[in-house]
Coordinates of C-alpha atoms (C1' of nucleotides) in Angstrom, one line a residue:
Chain A
M1 CA 0.0 0.0 0.0
T2 CA 2.0 2.9 -1.2
D3 CA 0.4 6.1 -0.2
M4 CA 3.4 7.9 -1.6
P5 CA 2.2 11.1 -3.1
A6 CA 2.5 11.1 -6.8
T7 CA 5.1 13.8 -6.5
P8 CA 7.3 14.1 -3.4
R9 CA 6.6 17.1 -1.3
R10 CA 8.5 20.4 -0.8
R11 CA 11.6 21.4 -2.7
G12 CA 12.7 24.9 -1.9
A13 CA 13.6 26.7 -5.1
A14 CA 11.5 24.3 -7.3
R15 CA 8.5 25.3 -5.2
T16 CA 9.1 28.9 -6.0
E17 CA 9.2 28.1 -9.7
E18 CA 6.0 26.1 -9.4
L19 CA 4.2 28.9 -7.5
L20 CA 5.0 31.4 -10.2
Q21 CA 3.6 29.1 -12.8
V22 CA 0.4 28.4 -10.8
T23 CA 0.0 32.2 -10.5
L24 CA 0.2 32.7 -14.2
D25 CA -2.2 29.8 -14.9
L26 CA -4.7 31.2 -12.4
A27 CA -4.5 34.6 -14.0
A28 CA -5.1 33.1 -17.5
E29 CA -8.1 31.1 -16.3
V30 CA -10.0 33.3 -13.9
G31 CA -8.4 36.7 -14.4
Y32 CA -7.5 39.3 -11.9
A33 CA -10.6 38.9 -9.8
G34 CA -9.6 35.4 -8.9
L35 CA -6.0 36.2 -7.9
S36 CA -5.4 36.0 -4.2
I37 CA -2.8 34.4 -2.0
E38 CA -5.4 32.0 -0.8
A39 CA -6.4 31.0 -4.3
V40 CA -2.8 30.5 -5.4
G41 CA -2.1 28.4 -2.3
R42 CA -5.3 26.3 -2.8
R43 CA -4.5 25.7 -6.4
A44 CA -0.9 24.7 -5.7
G45 CA -1.9 22.6 -2.7
V46 CA 0.3 24.7 -0.5
G47 CA 0.1 26.4 2.9
K48 CA 0.0 30.1 2.9
H49 CA 3.3 30.3 4.8
T50 CA 5.0 28.7 1.9
I51 CA 4.0 31.7 -0.2
Y52 CA 4.6 34.3 2.4
R53 CA 8.0 33.0 3.1
R54 CA 8.9 33.8 -0.5
W55 CA 7.0 37.1 -1.2
P56 CA 5.9 39.7 1.3
S57 CA 2.6 40.4 -0.5
L58 CA 0.5 39.4 -3.5
S59 CA 1.9 42.3 -5.4
A60 CA 5.4 41.0 -5.1
L61 CA 4.4 37.6 -6.3
L62 CA 2.6 39.2 -9.2
L63 CA 5.6 41.2 -10.2
D64 CA 7.8 38.1 -10.2
A65 CA 5.2 36.2 -12.2
L66 CA 5.1 39.0 -14.7
S67 CA 8.9 39.0 -15.0
R68 CA 8.7 35.4 -16.0
V69 CA 6.7 36.1 -19.1
W70 CA 7.5 39.7 -19.9
T71 CA 11.3 39.7 -20.1
S72 CA 11.4 38.2 -23.6
D73 CA 10.5 40.1 -26.7
L74 CA 11.6 43.3 -25.0
D75 CA 14.1 44.3 -27.6
Y76 CA 13.4 45.9 -30.9
R77 CA 14.6 44.5 -34.1
D78 CA 16.9 46.8 -36.1
T79 CA 16.2 46.4 -39.8
G80 CA 17.3 49.9 -40.6
D81 CA 13.7 51.0 -40.9
V82 CA 12.8 52.6 -37.6
R83 CA 9.1 53.0 -38.4
A84 CA 8.8 49.3 -39.4
D85 CA 10.7 48.1 -36.3
L86 CA 8.5 50.2 -34.0
R87 CA 5.4 49.1 -35.7
E88 CA 6.2 45.4 -35.3
Q89 CA 7.2 45.8 -31.7
F90 CA 4.1 47.9 -30.8
L91 CA 1.8 45.3 -32.3
R92 CA 3.5 42.5 -30.5
S93 CA 3.4 44.3 -27.2
G94 CA -0.2 45.3 -27.7
L95 CA -1.2 41.8 -28.3
A96 CA 0.7 40.6 -25.2
L97 CA -0.8 43.3 -23.0
S98 CA -4.3 42.2 -23.9
S99 CA -3.9 38.5 -23.7
P100 CA -3.6 36.0 -20.8
P101 CA -1.6 35.6 -18.8
I102 CA 0.2 38.9 -19.2
G103 CA -2.9 41.1 -19.5
P104 CA -4.7 40.0 -16.3
V105 CA -1.5 40.0 -14.2
Y106 CA -0.6 43.4 -15.5
R107 CA -4.0 44.7 -14.6
A108 CA -3.8 43.2 -11.2
V109 CA -0.4 44.8 -10.5
I110 CA -1.7 48.2 -11.7
A111 CA -4.8 47.9 -9.5
E112 CA -2.7 47.1 -6.5
A113 CA -0.3 49.9 -7.3
Q114 CA -3.0 52.5 -7.1
A115 CA -3.1 52.0 -3.4
D116 CA 0.6 51.7 -2.8
S117 CA 3.1 54.2 -4.1
M118 CA 6.1 52.0 -3.3
L119 CA 4.7 49.3 -5.6
R120 CA 4.0 52.0 -8.2
A121 CA 7.7 53.0 -8.1
T122 CA 8.7 49.3 -8.4
L123 CA 6.3 48.7 -11.3
H124 CA 7.6 51.7 -13.1
E125 CA 11.2 50.8 -12.5
R126 CA 11.0 47.1 -13.4
F127 CA 8.6 47.3 -16.3
L128 CA 7.5 50.7 -17.6
A129 CA 10.9 52.4 -17.5
T130 CA 12.5 49.3 -19.0
V131 CA 10.2 49.3 -22.0
E132 CA 10.7 53.1 -22.4
Q133 CA 14.5 52.6 -22.3
S134 CA 14.4 49.9 -24.9
T135 CA 12.3 52.2 -27.1
L136 CA 14.7 55.0 -26.5
D137 CA 17.6 52.9 -27.5
R138 CA 16.0 52.0 -30.8
I139 CA 15.0 55.6 -31.8
T140 CA 18.4 56.9 -30.6
R141 CA 20.1 54.6 -33.1
A142 CA 17.7 55.9 -35.7
Q143 CA 18.7 59.4 -34.9
R144 CA 22.3 58.5 -35.4
T145 CA 21.7 57.0 -38.8
G146 CA 19.8 60.1 -39.8
E147 CA 16.3 58.6 -39.9
L148 CA 15.2 61.1 -37.2
T149 CA 16.1 64.7 -36.8
A150 CA 18.9 65.7 -34.5
E151 CA 16.8 68.2 -32.6
A152 CA 14.2 65.7 -31.4
N153 CA 14.0 65.2 -27.7
L154 CA 13.8 61.4 -27.8
E155 CA 13.3 60.8 -24.1
F156 CA 9.9 62.5 -24.2
A157 CA 9.2 60.8 -27.5
A158 CA 9.9 57.3 -26.0
E159 CA 7.5 58.1 -23.1
V160 CA 4.8 59.4 -25.5
L161 CA 5.1 56.3 -27.6
C162 CA 4.9 53.8 -24.8
G163 CA 2.5 55.8 -22.7
T164 CA 0.0 55.9 -25.5
L165 CA 0.1 52.2 -25.8
Y166 CA -0.4 51.6 -22.1
Y167 CA -3.1 54.2 -22.0
R168 CA -5.0 52.5 -24.8
S169 CA -4.6 48.9 -23.5
L170 CA -5.1 49.5 -19.8
L171 CA -7.4 52.5 -19.4
S172 CA -9.2 52.8 -22.7
T173 CA -11.5 50.1 -24.1
R174 CA -10.0 50.3 -27.6
P175 CA -7.8 47.6 -28.9
I176 CA -4.2 48.2 -30.0
D177 CA -4.8 47.5 -33.6
E178 CA -2.9 48.4 -36.8
D179 CA -4.9 51.7 -37.2
A180 CA -3.9 52.8 -33.7
V181 CA -0.2 52.0 -34.2
D182 CA -0.1 53.6 -37.6
G183 CA -1.8 56.7 -36.3
L184 CA 0.7 57.0 -33.5
L185 CA 3.6 56.4 -35.8
D186 CA 2.3 58.9 -38.3
M187 CA 2.5 61.6 -35.6
F188 CA 5.9 60.5 -34.4
M189 CA 7.4 60.4 -37.9
A190 CA 5.7 63.7 -38.9
A191 CA 7.3 65.3 -35.9
Y192 CA 10.8 63.8 -36.0
G193 CA 11.3 61.9 -39.2
T194 CA 13.7 63.2 -41.8
G195 CA 12.0 61.4 -44.7
N196 CA 15.1 59.3 -45.4
Chain B
M1 CA -33.6 67.6 28.2
T2 CA -33.3 68.0 24.5
D3 CA -31.8 65.0 23.0
M4 CA -32.6 66.5 19.6
P5 CA -29.8 65.6 17.3
A6 CA -27.8 68.7 16.3
T7 CA -29.0 68.2 12.8
P8 CA -32.3 66.5 12.0
R9 CA -32.0 63.1 10.4
R10 CA -32.5 61.9 6.9
R11 CA -33.4 63.9 3.8
G12 CA -33.5 61.9 0.6
A13 CA -31.7 63.9 -2.1
A14 CA -29.8 66.0 0.5
R15 CA -28.4 62.8 1.9
T16 CA -27.1 61.9 -1.5
E17 CA -25.3 65.2 -1.8
E18 CA -23.8 64.7 1.7
L19 CA -22.6 61.2 0.9
L20 CA -20.8 62.4 -2.2
Q21 CA -19.1 65.1 -0.2
V22 CA -18.1 62.6 2.6
T23 CA -16.6 60.3 0.0
L24 CA -14.5 63.2 -1.4
D25 CA -13.4 64.2 2.1
L26 CA -12.5 60.6 3.0
A27 CA -10.5 60.3 -0.3
A28 CA -8.6 63.5 0.5
E29 CA -7.8 62.4 4.0
V30 CA -7.0 58.8 3.8
G31 CA -6.6 58.1 0.1
Y32 CA -7.8 55.2 -1.9
A33 CA -6.8 52.6 0.7
G34 CA -9.4 54.0 3.1
L35 CA -12.3 54.1 0.7
S36 CA -14.9 51.5 1.3
I37 CA -18.7 51.5 1.7
E38 CA -18.3 50.8 5.4
A39 CA -15.9 53.7 5.8
V40 CA -18.1 56.2 4.0
G41 CA -21.1 55.0 6.0
R42 CA -19.3 55.2 9.3
R43 CA -18.0 58.6 8.6
A44 CA -21.4 59.9 7.5
G45 CA -23.2 58.2 10.4
V46 CA -25.3 56.3 8.0
G47 CA -26.4 52.7 7.6
K48 CA -25.0 50.8 4.6
H49 CA -28.5 50.5 3.1
T50 CA -28.7 54.2 2.7
I51 CA -25.7 54.0 0.4
Y52 CA -26.7 50.8 -1.4
R53 CA -30.1 52.3 -2.1
R54 CA -28.4 55.0 -4.1
W55 CA -25.4 53.3 -5.7
P56 CA -25.1 49.6 -6.7
S57 CA -21.4 49.5 -5.8
L58 CA -18.5 51.5 -4.5
S59 CA -17.3 52.1 -8.0
A60 CA -20.6 53.8 -8.9
L61 CA -20.4 56.0 -5.9
L62 CA -16.8 56.9 -6.8
L63 CA -17.8 57.8 -10.4
D64 CA -20.5 60.2 -9.1
A65 CA -18.2 61.7 -6.6
L66 CA -15.6 62.2 -9.4
S67 CA -18.3 63.9 -11.6
R68 CA -18.9 66.4 -8.8
V69 CA -15.4 67.8 -8.9
W70 CA -14.2 67.0 -12.4
T71 CA -16.8 68.5 -14.6
S72 CA -15.5 72.0 -14.3
D73 CA -12.3 73.1 -16.0
L74 CA -12.9 70.7 -18.8
D75 CA -13.0 73.2 -21.5
Y76 CA -10.0 74.7 -23.1
R77 CA -9.6 78.4 -23.5
D78 CA -9.4 79.7 -27.0
T79 CA -6.9 82.6 -27.2
G80 CA -6.0 81.9 -30.8
D81 CA -2.8 80.2 -29.7
V82 CA -3.4 76.5 -29.6
R83 CA -0.1 75.6 -28.0
A84 CA -0.6 78.0 -25.2
D85 CA -4.2 76.9 -24.6
L86 CA -3.2 73.2 -24.5
R87 CA -0.3 74.0 -22.3
E88 CA -2.4 75.8 -19.7
Q89 CA -5.1 73.1 -19.7
F90 CA -2.6 70.2 -19.4
L91 CA -0.9 71.8 -16.5
R92 CA -4.2 72.5 -14.8
S93 CA -5.4 68.9 -15.4
G94 CA -2.1 67.5 -14.3
L95 CA -2.3 69.3 -11.1
A96 CA -5.9 68.2 -10.5
L97 CA -5.0 64.6 -11.3
S98 CA -2.3 64.5 -8.7
S99 CA -4.0 66.3 -5.8
P100 CA -6.8 65.4 -3.4
P101 CA -9.6 64.7 -3.7
I102 CA -9.5 64.0 -7.5
G103 CA -6.2 62.1 -7.5
P104 CA -7.1 59.5 -4.9
V105 CA -10.7 59.0 -6.3
Y106 CA -9.4 58.6 -9.8
R107 CA -6.9 56.1 -8.6
A108 CA -9.6 54.2 -6.8
V109 CA -11.8 54.0 -9.9
I110 CA -9.0 52.9 -12.0
A111 CA -8.1 50.2 -9.6
E112 CA -11.6 48.9 -9.4
A113 CA -11.9 49.1 -13.2
Q114 CA -9.1 46.7 -13.7
A115 CA -11.3 43.9 -12.4
D116 CA -14.5 45.0 -14.1
S117 CA -14.6 45.7 -17.8
M118 CA -18.1 47.2 -17.6
L119 CA -16.7 49.8 -15.2
R120 CA -13.8 50.3 -17.5
A121 CA -16.2 51.1 -20.3
T122 CA -18.1 53.5 -18.1
L123 CA -14.9 55.2 -16.9
H124 CA -13.8 55.6 -20.5
E125 CA -17.1 57.0 -21.7
R126 CA -17.8 59.4 -18.8
F127 CA -14.3 60.7 -18.3
L128 CA -11.5 59.7 -20.6
A129 CA -13.4 60.0 -23.9
T130 CA -14.9 63.3 -22.7
V131 CA -11.5 64.8 -22.0
E132 CA -10.3 63.5 -25.4
Q133 CA -13.3 65.0 -27.1
S134 CA -12.7 68.4 -25.5
T135 CA -9.1 68.3 -26.7
L136 CA -10.2 67.2 -30.1
D137 CA -12.6 70.2 -30.3
R138 CA -9.8 72.6 -29.5
I139 CA -7.3 71.3 -32.0
T140 CA -9.9 70.9 -34.7
R141 CA -10.5 74.6 -34.4
A142 CA -6.8 75.2 -34.6
Q143 CA -6.7 73.2 -37.8
R144 CA -9.5 75.3 -39.3
T145 CA -7.6 78.5 -38.5
G146 CA -4.5 77.1 -40.1
E147 CA -2.4 76.6 -37.0
L148 CA -2.3 72.9 -37.7
T149 CA -1.8 71.1 -41.0
A150 CA -4.9 69.9 -42.8
E151 CA -3.5 66.3 -43.2
A152 CA -3.2 65.7 -39.4
N153 CA -5.3 62.9 -38.0
L154 CA -6.5 64.8 -35.0
E155 CA -8.4 62.0 -33.4
F156 CA -5.3 60.0 -32.8
A157 CA -3.5 63.2 -31.8
A158 CA -6.0 63.9 -29.1
E159 CA -5.7 60.4 -27.8
V160 CA -1.9 60.7 -27.7
L161 CA -2.0 64.0 -25.9
C162 CA -4.4 62.9 -23.2
G163 CA -3.0 59.4 -23.0
T164 CA 0.4 60.6 -22.3
L165 CA -0.8 62.8 -19.4
Y166 CA -2.8 59.9 -17.9
Y167 CA 0.1 57.6 -18.3
R168 CA 2.5 59.9 -16.6
S169 CA 0.2 60.8 -13.7
L170 CA -1.3 57.4 -13.0
L171 CA 1.2 54.8 -14.0
S172 CA 4.5 56.6 -13.9
T173 CA 6.0 58.1 -10.9
R174 CA 6.9 61.3 -12.6
P175 CA 5.1 64.6 -12.1
I176 CA 3.2 66.4 -14.9
D177 CA 5.5 69.4 -14.8
E178 CA 6.3 72.2 -17.3
D179 CA 9.1 70.2 -18.8
A180 CA 6.8 67.2 -19.5
V181 CA 4.1 69.3 -21.0
D182 CA 6.5 71.3 -23.1
G183 CA 8.2 68.1 -24.4
L184 CA 4.8 66.7 -25.3
L185 CA 3.8 69.8 -27.1
D186 CA 7.1 70.1 -28.9
M187 CA 6.4 66.7 -30.5
F188 CA 2.8 67.6 -31.3
M189 CA 3.6 70.9 -32.8
A190 CA 6.6 69.5 -34.7
A191 CA 4.3 66.9 -36.2
Y192 CA 1.3 69.0 -37.1
G193 CA 2.1 72.7 -36.5
T194 CA 2.3 75.0 -39.5
G195 CA 4.5 77.5 -37.8
N196 CA 1.8 80.2 -38.0
Chain C
dA1 C1' 22.6 4.8 7.9
dC2 C1' 20.9 7.9 11.0
dT3 C1' 20.1 12.1 13.2
dC4 C1' 18.7 16.8 13.3
dG5 C1' 17.0 21.0 11.7
dA6 C1' 14.7 23.5 8.1
dT7 C1' 10.8 23.4 5.4
dC8 C1' 6.5 21.8 4.5
dG9 C1' 0.8 21.2 4.6
dG10 C1' -3.1 21.9 7.5
dC11 C1' -5.8 24.1 10.6
dA12 C1' -7.2 27.9 13.5
dC13 C1' -7.5 32.6 14.9
dG14 C1' -9.0 37.7 14.8
dC15 C1' -9.7 41.3 11.7
dT16 C1' -11.9 43.8 7.9
dG17 C1' -15.1 44.6 4.2
dC18 C1' -19.0 42.8 1.3
dG19 C1' -24.0 42.5 0.4
dT20 C1' -28.4 41.3 2.6
dG21 C1' -32.1 40.9 6.0
dC22 C1' -34.7 42.6 9.8
dC23 C1' -35.9 45.9 13.4
dG24 C1' -38.0 50.0 15.5
dA25 C1' -37.4 55.2 15.0
dT26 C1' -37.9 59.2 12.6
dG27 C1' -39.6 62.7 9.6
dC28 C1' -42.0 64.2 5.3
dT29 C1' -46.6 64.2 2.7
dG30 C1' -51.1 64.4 2.2
Chain D
dC1 C1' -52.3 64.1 12.5
dA2 C1' -52.1 59.7 10.2
dG3 C1' -49.6 56.8 7.2
dC4 C1' -45.6 55.3 5.0
dA5 C1' -41.2 55.7 2.8
dT6 C1' -36.8 56.4 4.5
dC7 C1' -33.7 56.2 8.0
dG8 C1' -29.8 54.2 11.7
dG9 C1' -28.4 50.1 14.0
dC10 C1' -27.4 45.5 14.4
dA11 C1' -26.7 40.9 12.7
dC12 C1' -25.6 37.4 9.5
dG13 C1' -22.6 34.4 6.3
dC14 C1' -18.9 34.8 3.2
dA15 C1' -14.2 35.7 1.8
dG16 C1' -9.4 37.2 2.0
dC17 C1' -5.7 38.8 5.0
dG18 C1' -1.6 37.9 7.9
dT19 C1' -0.1 35.2 11.9
dG20 C1' 0.6 31.3 15.1
dC21 C1' 1.1 26.6 16.1
dC22 C1' 1.2 21.6 15.0
dG23 C1' 3.2 17.3 13.5
dA24 C1' 4.8 15.3 9.1
dT25 C1' 8.4 15.1 5.7
dC26 C1' 12.6 15.8 3.4
dG27 C1' 17.7 16.4 2.9
dA28 C1' 22.2 17.9 4.7
dG29 C1' 25.9 16.7 7.5
dT30 C1' 28.1 13.4 9.9

DNA sequence: ACTCGATCGGCACGCTGCGTGCCGATGCTG
DNA sequence: CAGCATCGGCACGCAGCGTGCCGATCGAGT
């Protein structure tokens, strides 16, 4: 009579990994509303301590879960055509932001962040600023190659580009479709493009 | 022995008014974290039914409270200089968005909206789209007077302008200061200004 | 191989807020 | 001044939070 559990219990670092995955699965299935420490624990068959030992709060867990799936695809291609590269990346990011599991987890973090300015700073630092920086890098290269005017203040431009996408996907009810991206890029290129 | 209450009880419409004010006061004092139906009821010396009879949820109450203080100052001036008019309005809105009671209430609504797509639609319709429309009206006039190029797609432009402000004040940790507004307007005018 | 300590799952607690139901009082309307 | 909608107060069951304690389980060091 083997009442060995199918999988042996408790593993330290491996548990951490598993909990992050369970969080993402939960987010994909039930969305933000169903995300709670209790729900993650229940789903993973885990005591709440096992979660609290690793993360001080639900927000911290969500941030780590987000890192797991958001780190890739951050970098822009560089085909030499800055407009095309931005377009491709914006459409890709827009899709990711509106699909599970990234969409629900992002929404959850943003909701929590509204009540917690520390979390807001962390969110900005670990995600938003990183995305802006990656955009800034790409358009700075374009400025060097003469695709963009030398006078352009690219730091603000990167913020405007990314901010508009976040605004549309998280606060507005409109999708990030080709029209939206093209409209945004029309304005950006009209402002700072050299026509090369 | 007059145990008359200082103020006579219960008044129907006047209670509604009072509850909205209490909500704003609470938001200004304790921020989003302290906003709950119970807290508003406690503060107003009111049973929860009195609130639930008027609003189906905390979000609905918050939206109405927001209307009370956000309706004014929505319209742009029209001095004939579109850049100056936008600049003034953006700085005013930016200040309002980051101060009590509007800031905390706005944050609270946005947090709730992340878990409720219906609320997100209502938020967008009653506030975000209204602000965008008002911006669109102003820049459309500027296009007619020749301050902006005829080819500009102003609908997207209005979204980019407003979206950037919301992004900065609600998701970023940066303030909406003169530099930010000037950077945004630099890009907008570089794209669509005629130099008139 | 065996011991010992860290980690584990499970259960319980008190606290807060939600949304609803019921009560007796209060005050406006007719 | 009578009748009734509205009111404040209290209670309920439910859920999640963050913490404390228990005995089981695993794995590191000998």
